[in-house]
mmCIF file of C-alpha atoms in Angstrom:
data_model
loop_
_atom_site.group_PDB
_atom_site.id
_atom_site.type_symbol
_atom_site.label_atom_id
_atom_site.label_comp_id
_atom_site.label_asym_id
_atom_site.label_seq_id
_atom_site.Cartn_x
_atom_site.Cartn_y
_atom_site.Cartn_z
ATOM 1 C CA MET A 1 78.255 -48.598 116.473
ATOM 2 C CA GLY A 2 79.342 -51.163 113.909
ATOM 3 C CA LYS A 3 77.065 -52.563 111.216
ATOM 4 C CA GLU A 4 75.032 -55.574 112.358
ATOM 5 C CA ASN A 5 75.711 -58.858 110.598
ATOM 6 C CA PHE A 6 72.829 -61.013 109.319
ATOM 7 C CA CYS A 7 72.765 -64.650 108.238
ATOM 8 C CA VAL A 8 70.550 -65.451 105.265
ATOM 9 C CA ALA A 9 69.363 -68.725 103.718
ATOM 10 C CA ARG A 10 67.257 -68.333 100.610
ATOM 11 C CA VAL A 11 65.966 -70.862 98.075
ATOM 12 C CA GLN A 12 65.509 -70.309 94.352
ATOM 13 C CA THR A 13 63.834 -72.897 92.127
ATOM 14 C CA ARG A 14 65.301 -74.205 88.855
ATOM 15 C CA THR A 15 63.785 -76.244 86.042
ATOM 16 C CA ARG A 16 65.618 -78.870 84.066
ATOM 17 C CA MET A 17 65.844 -76.395 81.184
ATOM 18 C CA SER A 18 67.189 -73.469 83.219
ATOM 19 C CA VAL A 19 69.540 -75.214 85.646
ATOM 20 C CA GLY A 20 72.380 -75.398 83.084
ATOM 21 C CA LYS A 21 73.371 -71.726 83.210
ATOM 22 C CA PHE A 22 73.357 -71.762 87.018
ATOM 23 C CA GLU A 23 75.460 -74.906 86.981
ATOM 24 C CA ARG A 24 78.059 -73.180 84.805
ATOM 25 C CA HIS A 25 78.185 -70.295 87.263
ATOM 26 C CA ILE A 26 78.369 -72.423 90.408
ATOM 27 C CA GLU A 27 80.927 -74.884 89.063
ATOM 28 C CA ARG A 28 82.912 -72.165 87.268
ATOM 29 C CA LYS A 29 82.607 -73.812 83.833
ATOM 30 C CA ASN A 30 82.520 -70.486 81.922
ATOM 31 C CA GLU A 31 85.482 -68.467 80.706
ATOM 32 C CA ASN A 32 83.572 -65.200 81.057
ATOM 33 C CA TYR A 33 80.806 -64.151 83.412
ATOM 34 C CA ALA A 34 78.066 -61.505 83.386
ATOM 35 C CA ASN A 35 79.127 -60.833 86.966
ATOM 36 C CA MET A 36 82.290 -58.862 86.276
ATOM 37 C CA ASN A 37 83.418 -59.262 89.889
ATOM 38 C CA VAL A 38 84.277 -62.951 89.429
ATOM 39 C CA ASP A 39 88.068 -63.292 89.676
ATOM 40 C CA LEU A 40 88.921 -66.597 87.966
ATOM 41 C CA SER A 41 92.523 -66.381 89.194
ATOM 42 C CA ARG A 42 91.116 -67.161 92.687
ATOM 43 C CA SER A 43 88.664 -69.890 91.633
ATOM 44 C CA TYR A 44 91.046 -72.572 92.898
ATOM 45 C CA MET A 45 90.163 -71.319 96.410
ATOM 46 C CA ASN A 46 86.505 -72.271 95.978
ATOM 47 C CA VAL A 47 85.624 -75.303 98.144
ATOM 48 C CA SER A 48 83.463 -78.185 96.892
ATOM 49 C CA PHE A 49 81.738 -79.988 99.755
ATOM 50 C CA LYS A 50 79.692 -82.166 97.375
ATOM 51 C CA SER A 51 80.296 -82.806 93.696
ATOM 52 C CA CYS A 52 78.569 -84.826 90.970
ATOM 53 C CA GLY A 53 81.915 -85.468 89.323
ATOM 54 C CA ASN A 54 82.058 -85.348 85.536
ATOM 55 C CA LEU A 55 78.247 -85.510 85.249
ATOM 56 C CA THR A 56 76.059 -82.469 84.723
ATOM 57 C CA TYR A 57 73.271 -81.758 87.213
ATOM 58 C CA ASN A 58 70.666 -83.210 84.801
ATOM 59 C CA GLU A 59 72.791 -86.297 84.105
ATOM 60 C CA TYR A 60 73.214 -86.853 87.820
ATOM 61 C CA LEU A 61 69.402 -86.520 88.241
ATOM 62 C CA ASP A 62 68.798 -89.057 85.453
ATOM 63 C CA LYS A 63 71.133 -91.461 87.244
ATOM 64 C CA MET A 64 69.181 -91.028 90.491
ATOM 65 C CA ILE A 65 65.904 -91.675 88.645
ATOM 66 C CA SER A 66 67.251 -94.840 86.977
ATOM 67 C CA ASN A 67 68.468 -96.089 90.378
ATOM 68 C CA GLY A 68 65.062 -95.481 91.893
ATOM 69 C CA THR A 69 66.472 -92.941 94.341
ATOM 70 C CA VAL A 70 63.969 -90.249 93.330
ATOM 71 C CA SER A 71 60.918 -89.959 91.088
ATOM 72 C CA LEU A 72 59.614 -87.213 88.816
ATOM 73 C CA LYS A 73 56.317 -89.003 88.235
ATOM 74 C CA GLY A 74 53.483 -86.604 87.571
ATOM 75 C CA LEU A 75 55.672 -83.536 87.050
ATOM 76 C CA LYS A 76 55.374 -81.400 83.921
ATOM 77 C CA PRO A 77 58.481 -80.908 81.718
ATOM 78 C CA ASP A 78 58.769 -77.246 82.868
ATOM 79 C CA ALA A 79 58.221 -78.045 86.546
ATOM 80 C CA ASN A 80 60.588 -76.761 89.247
ATOM 81 C CA VAL A 81 62.836 -79.713 89.969
ATOM 82 C CA PHE A 82 65.977 -78.288 91.530
ATOM 83 C CA ASP A 83 66.376 -76.095 94.617
ATOM 84 C CA GLU A 84 69.352 -73.758 94.761
ATOM 85 C CA MET A 85 69.890 -72.823 98.413
ATOM 86 C CA ILE A 86 72.211 -69.872 98.917
ATOM 87 C CA MET A 87 73.623 -69.303 102.409
ATOM 88 C CA ASP A 88 75.234 -66.012 103.183
ATOM 89 C CA VAL A 89 76.515 -63.650 105.881
ATOM 90 C CA ASN A 90 77.922 -60.096 105.535
ATOM 91 C CA THR A 91 81.433 -60.031 104.083
ATOM 92 C CA GLU A 92 82.718 -57.939 106.965
ATOM 93 C CA TYR A 93 81.721 -60.728 109.405
ATOM 94 C CA PHE A 94 84.278 -63.100 107.843
ATOM 95 C CA GLU A 95 86.957 -60.406 107.495
ATOM 96 C CA LYS A 96 86.812 -59.716 111.234
ATOM 97 C CA SER A 97 86.477 -63.407 112.245
ATOM 98 C CA GLY A 98 89.429 -64.943 110.455
ATOM 99 C CA GLY A 99 88.915 -64.540 106.724
ATOM 100 C CA TYR A 100 89.115 -67.453 104.296
ATOM 101 C CA GLU A 101 89.941 -70.213 106.814
ATOM 102 C CA TYR A 102 87.053 -69.171 109.040
ATOM 103 C CA ALA A 103 84.688 -69.054 106.067
ATOM 104 C CA CYS A 104 85.690 -72.610 105.098
ATOM 105 C CA ARG A 105 84.772 -73.898 108.582
ATOM 106 C CA PHE A 106 81.582 -71.838 108.703
ATOM 107 C CA TYR A 107 80.238 -73.081 105.359
ATOM 108 C CA GLU A 108 81.242 -76.656 105.984
ATOM 109 C CA GLU A 109 78.870 -76.527 108.950
ATOM 110 C CA ALA A 110 76.275 -74.746 106.809
ATOM 111 C CA PHE A 111 76.586 -77.641 104.320
ATOM 112 C CA HIS A 112 75.749 -80.088 107.134
ATOM 113 C CA PHE A 113 72.644 -77.980 107.825
ATOM 114 C CA ALA A 114 71.619 -78.382 104.153
ATOM 115 C CA GLU A 115 72.107 -82.139 104.517
ATOM 116 C CA LYS A 116 69.579 -82.096 107.397
ATOM 117 C CA VAL A 117 67.104 -80.083 105.314
ATOM 118 C CA TYR A 118 67.245 -82.110 102.085
ATOM 119 C CA GLY A 119 68.844 -85.409 103.081
ATOM 120 C CA LYS A 120 72.451 -86.202 102.276
ATOM 121 C CA GLN A 121 71.565 -88.342 99.226
ATOM 122 C CA ASN A 122 69.441 -85.578 97.656
ATOM 123 C CA ILE A 123 72.198 -82.954 97.458
ATOM 124 C CA ILE A 124 73.780 -82.784 94.021
ATOM 125 C CA SER A 125 76.398 -80.057 94.544
ATOM 126 C CA ALA A 126 77.631 -77.738 97.287
ATOM 127 C CA VAL A 127 80.300 -75.112 96.508
ATOM 128 C CA MET A 128 81.653 -72.258 98.602
ATOM 129 C CA HIS A 129 82.628 -69.321 96.402
ATOM 130 C CA ALA A 130 85.686 -67.322 97.433
ATOM 131 C CA ASP A 131 86.427 -65.612 94.142
ATOM 132 C CA GLU A 132 83.777 -62.869 93.884
ATOM 133 C CA LEU A 133 84.984 -59.365 94.628
ATOM 134 C CA ASN A 134 82.928 -57.291 97.042
ATOM 135 C CA VAL A 135 83.058 -53.871 95.319
ATOM 136 C CA ALA A 136 81.694 -51.866 98.277
ATOM 137 C CA MET A 137 84.143 -53.387 100.781
ATOM 138 C CA THR A 138 87.005 -53.075 98.338
ATOM 139 C CA GLU A 139 86.315 -49.365 97.901
ATOM 140 C CA LYS A 140 85.962 -48.975 101.658
ATOM 141 C CA TYR A 141 89.281 -50.628 102.572
ATOM 142 C CA ASN A 142 91.256 -49.791 99.385
ATOM 143 C CA GLU A 143 92.247 -53.440 98.947
ATOM 144 C CA PRO A 144 90.624 -56.523 97.311
ATOM 145 C CA ILE A 145 87.956 -57.965 99.616
ATOM 146 C CA TYR A 146 86.131 -61.134 98.517
ATOM 147 C CA HIS A 147 82.630 -62.254 99.471
ATOM 148 C CA TYR A 148 82.293 -65.802 100.787
ATOM 149 C CA HIS A 149 78.967 -67.603 100.294
ATOM 150 C CA LEU A 150 77.643 -71.128 99.683
ATOM 151 C CA HIS A 151 75.608 -72.515 96.761
ATOM 152 C CA VAL A 152 73.790 -75.810 97.384
ATOM 153 C CA MET A 153 71.960 -77.502 94.477
ATOM 154 C CA ALA A 154 69.526 -80.088 95.839
ATOM 155 C CA LEU A 155 66.331 -81.952 95.086
ATOM 156 C CA PRO A 156 63.219 -81.169 97.221
ATOM 157 C CA VAL A 157 62.183 -84.754 97.958
ATOM 158 C CA VAL A 158 59.189 -85.875 100.006
ATOM 159 C CA ASP A 159 58.105 -89.413 100.830
ATOM 160 C CA LYS A 160 54.854 -90.320 99.067
ATOM 161 C CA GLU A 161 52.878 -93.364 100.086
ATOM 162 C CA VAL A 162 51.371 -95.392 97.248
ATOM 163 C CA LYS A 163 48.487 -97.582 98.473
ATOM 164 C CA TRP A 164 46.890 -100.674 97.016
ATOM 165 C CA THR A 165 43.687 -99.920 95.096
ATOM 166 C CA LYS A 166 40.489 -101.968 94.783
ATOM 167 C CA ARG A 167 41.943 -103.577 91.734
ATOM 168 C CA CYS A 168 44.237 -105.575 93.979
ATOM 169 C CA LYS A 169 43.332 -109.281 93.958
ATOM 170 C CA ASP A 170 43.951 -109.523 97.687
ATOM 171 C CA PRO A 171 41.139 -107.634 99.479
ATOM 172 C CA GLU A 172 43.164 -107.420 102.662
ATOM 173 C CA LEU A 173 45.830 -105.314 100.944
ATOM 174 C CA VAL A 174 43.372 -102.684 99.647
ATOM 175 C CA GLY A 175 44.103 -99.305 101.323
ATOM 176 C CA THR A 176 47.437 -100.447 102.761
ATOM 177 C CA VAL A 177 50.819 -98.996 101.718
ATOM 178 C CA LYS A 178 52.132 -100.636 98.580
ATOM 179 C CA GLU A 179 55.390 -98.665 98.376
ATOM 180 C CA ILE A 180 56.948 -95.357 99.365
ATOM 181 C CA ILE A 181 58.167 -93.183 96.506
ATOM 182 C CA HIS A 182 60.768 -90.439 97.023
ATOM 183 C CA GLN A 183 58.897 -87.829 95.021
ATOM 184 C CA VAL A 184 60.479 -84.563 93.885
ATOM 185 C CA SER A 185 57.981 -81.829 94.860
ATOM 186 C CA HIS A 186 58.929 -78.262 95.641
ATOM 187 C CA SER A 187 55.427 -77.277 96.760
ATOM 188 C CA LYS A 188 55.059 -80.141 99.240
ATOM 189 C CA LYS A 189 58.623 -79.736 100.542
ATOM 190 C CA TRP A 190 58.084 -76.088 101.422
ATOM 191 C CA ARG A 191 54.704 -75.979 103.086
ATOM 192 C CA SER A 192 53.798 -73.270 105.573
ATOM 193 C CA GLU A 193 53.317 -74.297 109.207
ATOM 194 C CA LYS A 194 50.749 -73.207 111.766
ATOM 195 C CA ALA A 195 52.025 -70.520 114.132
ATOM 196 C CA ILE A 196 51.833 -71.498 117.812
ATOM 197 C CA ASP A 197 52.810 -69.690 120.999
ATOM 198 C CA GLU A 198 55.146 -70.865 123.777
ATOM 199 C CA ASN A 199 52.334 -72.933 125.310
ATOM 200 C CA GLY A 200 51.558 -74.701 122.077
ATOM 201 C CA ASN A 201 48.353 -72.768 121.456
ATOM 202 C CA PRO A 202 47.530 -71.533 117.911
ATOM 203 C CA ILE A 203 48.253 -67.883 117.190
ATOM 204 C CA LEU A 204 45.228 -66.144 115.646
ATOM 205 C CA ASN A 205 45.017 -62.949 113.653
ATOM 206 C CA SER A 206 42.653 -60.030 114.324
ATOM 207 C CA ASN A 207 39.856 -61.879 112.522
ATOM 208 C CA GLY A 208 40.313 -64.938 114.694
ATOM 209 C CA ASN A 209 41.841 -67.038 111.910
ATOM 210 C CA GLN A 210 44.907 -69.234 112.272
ATOM 211 C CA THR A 211 48.181 -67.588 111.272
ATOM 212 C CA TYR A 212 50.999 -69.420 109.521
ATOM 213 C CA HIS A 213 54.761 -69.172 109.366
ATOM 214 C CA THR A 214 56.018 -69.272 105.793
ATOM 215 C CA SER A 215 58.354 -72.127 104.946
ATOM 216 C CA TYR A 216 61.280 -69.774 104.178
ATOM 217 C CA SER A 217 60.828 -67.960 107.467
ATOM 218 C CA ILE A 218 61.094 -71.337 109.220
ATOM 219 C CA LEU A 219 64.215 -72.081 107.145
ATOM 220 C CA GLN A 220 65.808 -68.836 108.392
ATOM 221 C CA ASP A 221 65.043 -69.732 111.998
ATOM 222 C CA LYS A 222 66.503 -73.234 111.661
ATOM 223 C CA PHE A 223 69.630 -72.049 109.873
ATOM 224 C CA PHE A 224 70.337 -69.431 112.530
ATOM 225 C CA GLU A 225 69.728 -71.910 115.385
ATOM 226 C CA HIS A 226 71.899 -74.601 113.769
ATOM 227 C CA MET A 227 74.876 -72.260 113.291
ATOM 228 C CA GLN A 228 74.539 -70.835 116.812
ATOM 229 C CA ASN A 229 74.435 -74.342 118.320
ATOM 230 C CA ALA A 230 77.530 -75.228 116.308
ATOM 231 C CA GLY A 231 79.442 -72.357 117.995
ATOM 232 C CA PHE A 232 79.316 -69.728 115.256
ATOM 233 C CA THR A 233 78.204 -66.409 116.738
ATOM 234 C CA GLY A 234 78.536 -62.695 116.026
ATOM 235 C CA PHE A 235 75.566 -62.398 113.714
ATOM 236 C CA THR A 236 71.779 -62.310 113.973
ATOM 237 C CA ARG A 237 68.926 -63.898 112.071
ATOM 238 C CA GLY A 238 67.903 -62.131 108.866
ATOM 239 C CA GLU A 239 65.170 -59.549 109.426
ATOM 240 C CA ARG A 240 61.679 -61.120 109.560
ATOM 241 C CA GLY A 241 59.363 -60.097 106.765
ATOM 242 C CA SER A 242 62.074 -58.087 105.054
ATOM 243 C CA THR A 243 61.682 -57.591 101.326
ATOM 244 C CA VAL A 244 65.196 -56.293 100.985
ATOM 245 C CA LYS A 245 67.291 -58.295 98.526
ATOM 246 C CA ASN A 246 70.998 -58.314 98.008
ATOM 247 C CA LEU A 247 72.007 -55.889 95.240
ATOM 248 C CA THR A 248 73.614 -57.483 92.243
ATOM 249 C CA SER A 249 76.925 -56.145 91.004
ATOM 250 C CA LEU A 250 75.233 -54.245 88.152
ATOM 251 C CA GLU A 251 72.604 -52.753 90.503
ATOM 252 C CA TYR A 252 75.344 -51.671 92.886
ATOM 253 C CA LYS A 253 77.257 -49.960 90.072
ATOM 254 C CA ILE A 254 74.069 -48.204 88.904
ATOM 255 C CA LYS A 255 73.517 -46.959 92.472
ATOM 256 C CA GLN A 256 77.109 -45.746 92.650
ATOM 257 C CA ASP A 257 76.814 -43.976 89.265
ATOM 258 C CA GLU A 258 73.612 -42.309 90.387
ATOM 259 C CA LYS A 259 75.374 -41.137 93.518
ATOM 260 C CA ARG A 260 78.333 -39.782 91.525
ATOM 261 C CA LEU A 261 75.956 -38.093 89.070
ATOM 262 C CA SER A 262 74.191 -36.407 91.968
ATOM 263 C CA GLU A 263 77.508 -35.235 93.399
ATOM 264 C CA LEU A 264 78.626 -33.959 89.968
ATOM 265 C CA SER A 265 75.366 -32.033 89.518
ATOM 266 C CA GLU A 266 75.871 -30.455 92.900
ATOM 267 C CA LYS A 267 79.442 -29.450 91.933
ATOM 268 C CA ILE A 268 78.157 -27.886 88.682
ATOM 269 C CA ASN A 269 75.586 -25.911 90.603
ATOM 270 C CA ASN A 270 78.236 -24.738 93.040
ATOM 271 C CA GLU A 271 80.507 -23.701 90.152
ATOM 272 C CA GLU A 272 77.694 -21.668 88.598
ATOM 273 C CA VAL A 273 77.152 -19.883 91.931
ATOM 274 C CA ARG A 274 80.875 -19.312 92.333
ATOM 275 C CA TYR A 275 81.084 -17.906 88.795
ATOM 276 C CA GLU A 276 78.344 -15.436 89.509
ATOM 277 C CA CYS A 277 80.004 -14.382 92.780
ATOM 278 C CA ASN A 278 83.436 -13.984 91.200
ATOM 279 C CA HIS A 279 82.454 -12.542 87.850
ATOM 280 C CA ASP A 280 84.343 -9.406 88.765
ATOM 281 C CA THR A 281 87.569 -11.361 88.378
ATOM 282 C CA PHE A 282 86.694 -13.704 85.487
ATOM 283 C CA MET A 283 85.644 -12.661 81.976
ATOM 284 C CA THR A 284 84.263 -14.534 78.981
ATOM 285 C CA PHE A 285 85.857 -14.340 75.525
ATOM 286 C CA THR A 286 83.079 -12.054 74.314
ATOM 287 C CA GLU A 287 83.573 -9.765 77.313
ATOM 288 C CA ILE A 288 87.335 -9.568 76.701
ATOM 289 C CA GLU A 289 86.908 -8.782 72.994
ATOM 290 C CA SER A 290 84.408 -5.984 73.743
ATOM 291 C CA SER A 291 86.214 -4.541 76.724
ATOM 292 C CA GLY A 292 88.276 -1.972 74.784
ATOM 293 C CA LYS A 293 87.201 0.884 72.539
ATOM 294 C CA LYS A 294 89.227 1.940 69.512
ATOM 295 C CA SER A 295 89.939 5.669 69.195
ATOM 296 C CA LEU A 296 90.434 7.688 66.016
ATOM 297 C CA THR A 297 94.232 7.402 66.440
ATOM 298 C CA GLY A 298 94.027 3.588 66.455
ATOM 299 C CA LYS A 299 94.646 3.189 70.163
ATOM 300 C CA TYR A 300 92.379 1.246 72.547
ATOM 301 C CA THR A 301 91.064 2.660 75.777
ATOM 302 C CA LEU A 302 89.849 0.615 78.767
ATOM 303 C CA SER A 303 87.722 1.445 81.726
ATOM 304 C CA ALA A 304 89.359 1.085 85.121
ATOM 305 C CA GLU A 305 87.106 -1.897 85.869
ATOM 306 C CA ASN A 306 88.039 -3.754 82.666
ATOM 307 C CA TYR A 307 91.700 -2.919 83.142
ATOM 308 C CA GLU A 308 91.702 -4.558 86.576
ATOM 309 C CA LYS A 309 89.913 -7.611 85.207
ATOM 310 C CA LEU A 310 92.351 -8.012 82.305
ATOM 311 C CA THR A 311 95.474 -7.603 84.442
ATOM 312 C CA SER A 312 94.046 -10.118 86.902
ATOM 313 C CA LEU A 313 93.398 -12.552 84.089
ATOM 314 C CA ALA A 314 96.894 -12.031 82.665
ATOM 315 C CA LYS A 315 98.471 -12.853 86.013
ATOM 316 C CA ARG A 316 96.333 -15.918 86.395
ATOM 317 C CA THR A 317 97.182 -17.019 82.843
ATOM 318 C CA TYR A 318 100.974 -16.834 83.482
ATOM 319 C CA SER A 319 100.488 -18.733 86.710
ATOM 320 C CA ALA A 320 98.359 -21.343 84.912
ATOM 321 C CA LEU A 321 100.968 -21.754 82.163
ATOM 322 C CA SER A 322 103.647 -22.298 84.772
ATOM 323 C CA ASP A 323 101.520 -24.910 86.533
ATOM 324 C CA MET A 324 100.728 -26.567 83.206
ATOM 325 C CA LYS A 325 104.457 -26.854 82.366
ATOM 326 C CA ARG A 326 105.142 -28.354 85.784
ATOM 327 C CA LEU A 327 102.288 -30.825 85.410
ATOM 328 C CA GLN A 328 103.483 -31.802 81.947
ATOM 329 C CA ASP A 329 106.942 -32.590 83.316
ATOM 330 C CA GLU A 330 105.383 -34.597 86.141
ATOM 331 C CA ASN A 331 103.162 -36.390 83.641
ATOM 332 C CA ILE A 332 106.226 -37.495 81.629
ATOM 333 C CA LYS A 333 107.864 -38.820 84.807
ATOM 334 C CA LEU A 334 104.681 -40.638 85.782
ATOM 335 C CA LYS A 335 104.340 -42.201 82.353
ATOM 336 C CA SER A 336 107.868 -43.501 82.677
ATOM 337 C CA LYS A 337 107.099 -44.957 86.126
ATOM 338 C CA ILE A 338 103.867 -46.475 84.815
ATOM 339 C CA TRP A 339 105.708 -48.151 81.970
ATOM 340 C CA ALA A 340 108.285 -49.556 84.392
ATOM 341 C CA LEU A 341 105.497 -50.809 86.713
ATOM 342 C CA GLN A 342 103.589 -52.346 83.810
ATOM 343 C CA HIS A 343 106.743 -54.139 82.727
ATOM 344 C CA GLU A 344 107.225 -55.392 86.284
ATOM 345 C CA ILE A 345 103.564 -56.511 86.452
ATOM 346 C CA SER A 346 104.001 -58.376 83.185
ATOM 347 C CA GLN A 347 107.024 -60.212 84.592
ATOM 348 C CA LEU A 348 105.131 -60.995 87.820
ATOM 349 C CA ARG A 349 102.188 -62.334 85.832
ATOM 350 C CA HIS A 350 104.505 -64.561 83.853
ATOM 351 C CA SER A 351 106.095 -65.822 87.067
ATOM 352 C CA LEU A 352 102.638 -66.332 88.608
ATOM 353 C CA SER A 353 101.535 -68.286 85.539
ATOM 354 C CA GLU A 354 104.555 -70.553 85.804
ATOM 355 C CA LEU A 355 104.042 -70.983 89.530
ATOM 356 C CA THR A 356 100.320 -71.740 89.079
ATOM 357 C CA GLU A 357 101.135 -74.363 86.503
ATOM 358 C CA LYS A 358 103.633 -76.003 88.867
ATOM 359 C CA CYS A 359 101.157 -75.893 91.726
ATOM 360 C CA ARG A 360 98.165 -77.066 89.672
ATOM 361 C CA PRO A 361 98.207 -80.726 90.891
ATOM 362 C CA TYR A 362 98.352 -79.536 94.498
ATOM 363 C CA LEU A 363 95.587 -76.937 93.941
ATOM 364 C CA GLU A 364 93.331 -79.503 92.272
ATOM 365 C CA ALA A 365 93.913 -81.892 95.159
ATOM 366 C CA LEU A 366 93.239 -79.067 97.628
ATOM 367 C CA LYS A 367 89.962 -78.217 95.890
ATOM 368 C CA ALA A 368 88.847 -81.856 95.741
ATOM 369 C CA ALA A 369 89.837 -82.789 99.322
ATOM 370 C CA PRO A 370 90.717 -79.721 101.385
ATOM 371 C CA LYS A 371 90.694 -81.589 104.721
ATOM 372 C CA THR A 372 92.910 -84.427 103.514
ATOM 373 C CA MET A 373 95.410 -82.052 101.917
ATOM 374 C CA LYS A 374 95.542 -79.914 105.074
ATOM 375 C CA GLU A 375 96.375 -83.016 107.107
ATOM 376 C CA VAL A 376 99.097 -84.015 104.608
ATOM 377 C CA ILE A 377 100.670 -80.541 104.686
ATOM 378 C CA ASP A 378 100.485 -80.393 108.491
ATOM 379 C CA ASN A 379 102.238 -83.777 108.700
ATOM 380 C CA ILE A 380 105.016 -82.651 106.325
ATOM 381 C CA LEU A 381 105.567 -79.404 108.247
ATOM 382 C CA GLU A 382 105.595 -81.293 111.539
ATOM 383 C CA ARG A 383 108.243 -83.697 110.136
ATOM 384 C CA PHE A 384 110.389 -80.751 109.012
ATOM 385 C CA LYS A 385 110.135 -79.160 112.484
ATOM 386 C CA LYS A 386 111.271 -82.391 114.094
ATOM 387 C CA GLN A 387 114.192 -82.686 111.679
ATOM 388 C CA GLU A 388 115.245 -79.126 112.456
ATOM 389 C CA ASN A 389 115.055 -79.740 116.211
ATOM 390 C CA ASN A 390 117.201 -82.919 115.902
ATOM 391 C CA ILE A 391 120.042 -81.259 113.982
ATOM 392 C CA GLU A 392 123.136 -80.739 116.127
ATOM 393 C CA TYR A 393 125.233 -77.863 114.995
ATOM 394 C CA GLU A 394 129.052 -78.122 115.501
ATOM 395 C CA PRO A 395 130.628 -75.069 117.058
ATOM 396 C CA ILE A 396 132.394 -72.810 114.618
ATOM 397 C CA PRO A 397 136.150 -72.979 115.281
ATOM 398 C CA GLN A 398 137.607 -69.660 116.263
ATOM 399 C CA LYS A 399 140.637 -68.344 114.468
ATOM 400 C CA HIS A 400 143.671 -67.959 116.733
ATOM 401 C CA THR A 401 145.822 -65.019 115.842
ATOM 402 C CA PRO A 402 149.378 -65.016 117.111
ATOM 403 C CA LYS A 403 150.024 -62.634 119.983
ATOM 404 C CA ARG A 404 152.181 -59.614 119.178
ATOM 405 C CA ILE A 405 155.351 -59.521 121.151
ATOM 406 C CA LYS A 406 155.870 -56.209 122.812
ATOM 407 C CA ARG A 407 159.398 -55.043 122.741
ATOM 408 C CA SER A 408 160.744 -52.671 125.271
ATOM 409 C CA LYS A 409 162.244 -49.370 124.276
ATOM 410 C CA ASP A 410 165.634 -50.516 125.597
ATOM 411 C CA LYS A 411 165.737 -53.472 123.195
ATOM 412 C CA GLU A 412 164.753 -51.234 120.357
ATOM 413 C CA LEU A 413 167.618 -48.890 121.281
ATOM 414 C CA GLU A 414 170.037 -51.783 121.409
ATOM 415 C CA ARG A 415 169.103 -52.773 117.913
#
């Protein structure tokens, strides 16, 4: 039975001080990354569904504050201001469903879900990453497999009613709504909700107290329902109450190294057992040096047991020397092939660099407006197809060779 695929939507809070390093990761502004699986040669394939242009996240927030779109009134300088929502499904799900193109459609719809959660105007950035290598899948399939996922940076905004106080000169206005402020508040945005059954009755715990659904559990439910209703199937909702987190690249490598260390320890133990079992055939240097006894005449005598061991070792040594010579010859040939391949790779990289530079305007346009560029390319290809269909090819004239005149034998005789 195949591995079950899960969809996950999780939210991580960011302060104004900390959001910068996450911005550099999401927008690929760094030249090097702690995550060694980021392949910058594929970053042009990342898709931006919402961008703040040349502004940083904090500059974009300042602009929204100055325009009166949102308010940070009452928040401390180190308060959680930004929400980073990460939406994700197993890599294998996309590989079996259509790869990159399918992932683009999937996460475009996931972006629309984020718009419903936060409000379209409160989303600062939304980027689908397609340039992070999935090490486990790559090792499994022996080819580069990339993990598609979506980062959404948004502001958790709630509407806050500001009412007229007793200081108001008009008594009739006291207690009425003066204005509605779009307040940034993570705690109020993500409140837990009362758990109710199918009949709308409250669900109580064993002590008779009201139970609650956590806000993130509700988010998981809504994300799953939204994607299912949009026609994306083949996965299930993330496990309820699960404390399992996705392993980072470093954690995965540590796990793999621990596994390899365990396997190596087992091999060492097996070798020790094999040595003990085959000690009749193998001898240590000390055992070899002490195997013979020198007589008064200067000759050495061996026991039958040591003689058998030494002759066995001699045979194995000659065989090993022969194998070593063969491997050395093969190694020289392989080094030559490796050099040739490295030279070819260098040439391909140079060609790729030139091609990338030529294609840069198209790639930038594709990243900025993938839908528009797809329509443009489709129109161009359609025009080429029509031109090809309208071309009338003239028939190729056949060469006429003169017929050979057969002469009868009589005429030949007459000549």
